[in-house]
PDB file of C-alpha atoms in Angstrom:
ATOM      1  CA  MET A 246     -29.061 -96.193 -55.616  1.00  0.00           C
ATOM      2  CA  ILE A 247     -31.125 -96.287 -52.595  1.00  0.00           C
ATOM      3  CA  SER A 248     -28.398 -98.559 -50.323  1.00  0.00           C
ATOM      4  CA  VAL A 249     -29.430-100.398 -47.315  1.00  0.00           C
ATOM      5  CA  PRO A 250     -26.942-102.357 -45.318  1.00  0.00           C
ATOM      6  CA  ASP A 251     -27.667-105.356 -44.444  1.00  0.00           C
ATOM      7  CA  LYS A 252     -24.775-106.183 -41.324  1.00  0.00           C
ATOM      8  CA  SER A 253     -24.693-105.821 -37.948  1.00  0.00           C
ATOM      9  CA  ALA A 254     -21.312-105.660 -36.118  1.00  0.00           C
ATOM     10  CA  ASP A 255     -22.941-106.723 -32.897  1.00  0.00           C
ATOM     11  CA  ASN A 256     -24.292-110.176 -33.991  1.00  0.00           C
ATOM     12  CA  SER A 257     -27.063-109.871 -30.764  1.00  0.00           C
ATOM     13  CA  ASP A 258     -28.863-107.356 -33.004  1.00  0.00           C
ATOM     14  CA  LYS A 259     -28.112-108.692 -36.118  1.00  0.00           C
ATOM     15  CA  GLY A 260     -31.726-110.160 -36.373  1.00  0.00           C
ATOM     16  CA  LYS A 261     -33.716-106.853 -35.044  1.00  0.00           C
ATOM     17  CA  LEU A 262     -31.106-105.225 -37.263  1.00  0.00           C
ATOM     18  CA  LYS A 263     -31.812-107.379 -40.767  1.00  0.00           C
ATOM     19  CA  ALA A 264     -35.921-106.547 -39.171  1.00  0.00           C
ATOM     20  CA  ALA A 265     -35.371-103.246 -39.510  1.00  0.00           C
ATOM     21  CA  ASN A 266     -33.386-102.800 -42.792  1.00  0.00           C
ATOM     22  CA  LYS A 267     -35.923-104.830 -44.496  1.00  0.00           C
ATOM     23  CA  ILE A 268     -38.898-101.998 -43.353  1.00  0.00           C
ATOM     24  CA  LYS A 269     -36.496 -99.057 -44.011  1.00  0.00           C
ATOM     25  CA  ILE A 270     -35.899-100.856 -47.874  1.00  0.00           C
ATOM     26  CA  SER A 271     -39.589-101.117 -47.980  1.00  0.00           C
ATOM     27  CA  GLU A 272     -40.779 -98.039 -47.393  1.00  0.00           C
ATOM     28  CA  ALA A 273     -38.213 -96.443 -50.019  1.00  0.00           C
ATOM     29  CA  MET A 274     -40.155 -98.740 -52.559  1.00  0.00           C
ATOM     30  CA  GLU A 275     -43.451 -97.036 -50.554  1.00  0.00           C
ATOM     31  CA  LYS A 276     -41.668 -94.061 -51.239  1.00  0.00           C
ATOM     32  CA  LEU A 277     -40.623 -94.375 -54.959  1.00  0.00           C
ATOM     33  CA  LYS A 278     -44.414 -96.364 -55.493  1.00  0.00           C
ATOM     34  CA  GLU A 279     -46.239 -92.728 -54.303  1.00  0.00           C
ATOM     35  CA  GLY A 280     -44.593 -90.656 -56.863  1.00  0.00           C
ATOM     36  CA  VAL A 281     -41.562 -89.456 -54.745  1.00  0.00           C
ATOM     37  CA  ARG A 282     -38.311 -88.620 -57.075  1.00  0.00           C
ATOM     38  CA  PHE A 283     -35.602 -91.070 -56.834  1.00  0.00           C
ATOM     39  CA  ASP A 284     -33.151 -88.645 -55.871  1.00  0.00           C
ATOM     40  CA  THR A 285     -35.295 -87.671 -53.267  1.00  0.00           C
ATOM     41  CA  VAL A 286     -36.226 -91.459 -51.952  1.00  0.00           C
ATOM     42  CA  ALA A 287     -32.399 -91.848 -52.284  1.00  0.00           C
ATOM     43  CA  THR A 288     -31.042 -89.055 -49.555  1.00  0.00           C
ATOM     44  CA  GLN A 289     -33.667 -90.409 -47.317  1.00  0.00           C
ATOM     45  CA  PHE A 290     -33.007 -93.942 -46.703  1.00  0.00           C
ATOM     46  CA  SER A 291     -29.894 -94.942 -48.181  1.00  0.00           C
ATOM     47  CA  GLU A 292     -27.457 -95.503 -45.686  1.00  0.00           C
ATOM     48  CA  ASP A 293     -23.937 -94.744 -48.427  1.00  0.00           C
ATOM     49  CA  LYS A 294     -22.034 -92.924 -50.981  1.00  0.00           C
ATOM     50  CA  ALA A 295     -25.702 -92.738 -52.858  1.00  0.00           C
ATOM     51  CA  LYS A 296     -27.178 -90.678 -49.623  1.00  0.00           C
ATOM     52  CA  GLN A 297     -25.686 -88.005 -51.457  1.00  0.00           C
ATOM     53  CA  GLY A 298     -29.002 -88.258 -53.964  1.00  0.00           C
ATOM     54  CA  GLY A 299     -28.103 -91.958 -54.736  1.00  0.00           C
ATOM     55  CA  SER A 300     -26.113 -91.520 -57.643  1.00  0.00           C
ATOM     56  CA  LEU A 301     -23.268 -93.713 -58.275  1.00  0.00           C
ATOM     57  CA  GLY A 302     -21.580 -91.818 -61.542  1.00  0.00           C
ATOM     58  CA  TRP A 303     -20.629 -93.542 -63.900  1.00  0.00           C
ATOM     59  CA  MET A 304     -20.198 -97.842 -63.284  1.00  0.00           C
ATOM     60  CA  VAL A 305     -19.011-100.266 -66.213  1.00  0.00           C
ATOM     61  CA  ARG A 306     -19.098-103.528 -65.850  1.00  0.00           C
ATOM     62  CA  GLY A 307     -16.636-105.568 -63.313  1.00  0.00           C
ATOM     63  CA  SER A 308     -17.039-103.427 -60.579  1.00  0.00           C
ATOM     64  CA  MET A 309     -20.130-103.979 -59.274  1.00  0.00           C
ATOM     65  CA  VAL A 310     -21.019-107.723 -57.259  1.00  0.00           C
ATOM     66  CA  GLY A 311     -22.981-109.909 -59.244  1.00  0.00           C
ATOM     67  CA  ALA A 312     -26.610-109.307 -58.212  1.00  0.00           C
ATOM     68  CA  PHE A 313     -26.064-105.929 -58.209  1.00  0.00           C
ATOM     69  CA  GLN A 314     -24.706-105.475 -62.049  1.00  0.00           C
ATOM     70  CA  ASP A 315     -27.071-108.083 -63.457  1.00  0.00           C
ATOM     71  CA  ALA A 316     -29.794-105.954 -62.256  1.00  0.00           C
ATOM     72  CA  ALA A 317     -28.038-102.845 -63.389  1.00  0.00           C
ATOM     73  CA  PHE A 318     -27.700-103.379 -66.938  1.00  0.00           C
ATOM     74  CA  ALA A 319     -31.160-104.504 -67.445  1.00  0.00           C
ATOM     75  CA  LEU A 320     -32.444-101.879 -66.590  1.00  0.00           C
ATOM     76  CA  SER A 321     -33.790 -98.769 -68.909  1.00  0.00           C
ATOM     77  CA  PRO A 322     -32.127 -95.315 -68.275  1.00  0.00           C
ATOM     78  CA  SER A 323     -34.771 -93.396 -66.901  1.00  0.00           C
ATOM     79  CA  THR A 324     -35.135 -90.566 -65.102  1.00  0.00           C
ATOM     80  CA  CYS A 325     -35.275 -89.232 -61.034  1.00  0.00           C
ATOM     81  CA  ASP A 326     -38.921 -88.016 -61.732  1.00  0.00           C
ATOM     82  CA  LYS A 327     -40.046 -90.579 -63.731  1.00  0.00           C
ATOM     83  CA  PRO A 328     -37.907 -93.617 -62.429  1.00  0.00           C
ATOM     84  CA  ILE A 329     -37.311 -96.968 -63.487  1.00  0.00           C
ATOM     85  CA  TYR A 330     -35.784 -99.223 -60.413  1.00  0.00           C
ATOM     86  CA  THR A 331     -35.177-102.490 -59.627  1.00  0.00           C
ATOM     87  CA  ASN A 332     -38.486-104.245 -57.502  1.00  0.00           C
ATOM     88  CA  PRO A 333     -38.025-105.941 -56.075  1.00  0.00           C
ATOM     89  CA  PRO A 334     -34.594-104.803 -54.471  1.00  0.00           C
ATOM     90  CA  VAL A 335     -32.070-106.745 -55.206  1.00  0.00           C
ATOM     91  CA  LYS A 336     -29.556-108.152 -52.230  1.00  0.00           C
ATOM     92  CA  THR A 337     -25.706-108.342 -52.168  1.00  0.00           C
ATOM     93  CA  GLN A 338     -24.113-108.964 -49.131  1.00  0.00           C
ATOM     94  CA  PHE A 339     -23.703-105.099 -48.681  1.00  0.00           C
ATOM     95  CA  GLY A 340     -27.190-104.749 -48.301  1.00  0.00           C
ATOM     96  CA  TYR A 341     -30.637-103.998 -50.209  1.00  0.00           C
ATOM     97  CA  HIS A 342     -30.396-101.918 -53.347  1.00  0.00           C
ATOM     98  CA  ILE A 343     -32.911 -99.819 -55.586  1.00  0.00           C
ATOM     99  CA  ILE A 344     -31.300 -99.286 -58.419  1.00  0.00           C
ATOM    100  CA  MET A 345     -32.077 -97.138 -61.373  1.00  0.00           C
ATOM    101  CA  VAL A 346     -30.190 -96.001 -64.484  1.00  0.00           C
ATOM    102  CA  GLU A 347     -29.959 -92.228 -65.533  1.00  0.00           C
ATOM    103  CA  ASP A 348     -27.957 -93.150 -68.979  1.00  0.00           C
ATOM    104  CA  ARG A 349     -25.449 -95.793 -70.149  1.00  0.00           C
ATOM    105  CA  SER A 350     -22.158 -95.420 -72.827  1.00  0.00           C
ATOM    106  CA  ASN A 351     -21.146 -97.815 -75.518  1.00  0.00           C
TER     107      ASN A 351
END
């Protein structure tokens, strides 16, 4: 997952931060479209624990916020070198997310 927050502690800069983060997530999408590996893009652009190559580990239904969960479970599994990811990015209260699923367990 590539995650860019959409929040600011200082409301005076909130509009600037949102604009900057929309640009950042757009830049990440462009890198993916150019064929850069998903984990490389995640390391470069993520601003949370996804910065470690994009891996969030195994997730189960009910452990994610609605829009994120719906998108994650709608994706087919893929690989970092040939990712299938959310396009457009998913927006939640935590920011913008480009999601890729590597595997599923029944």
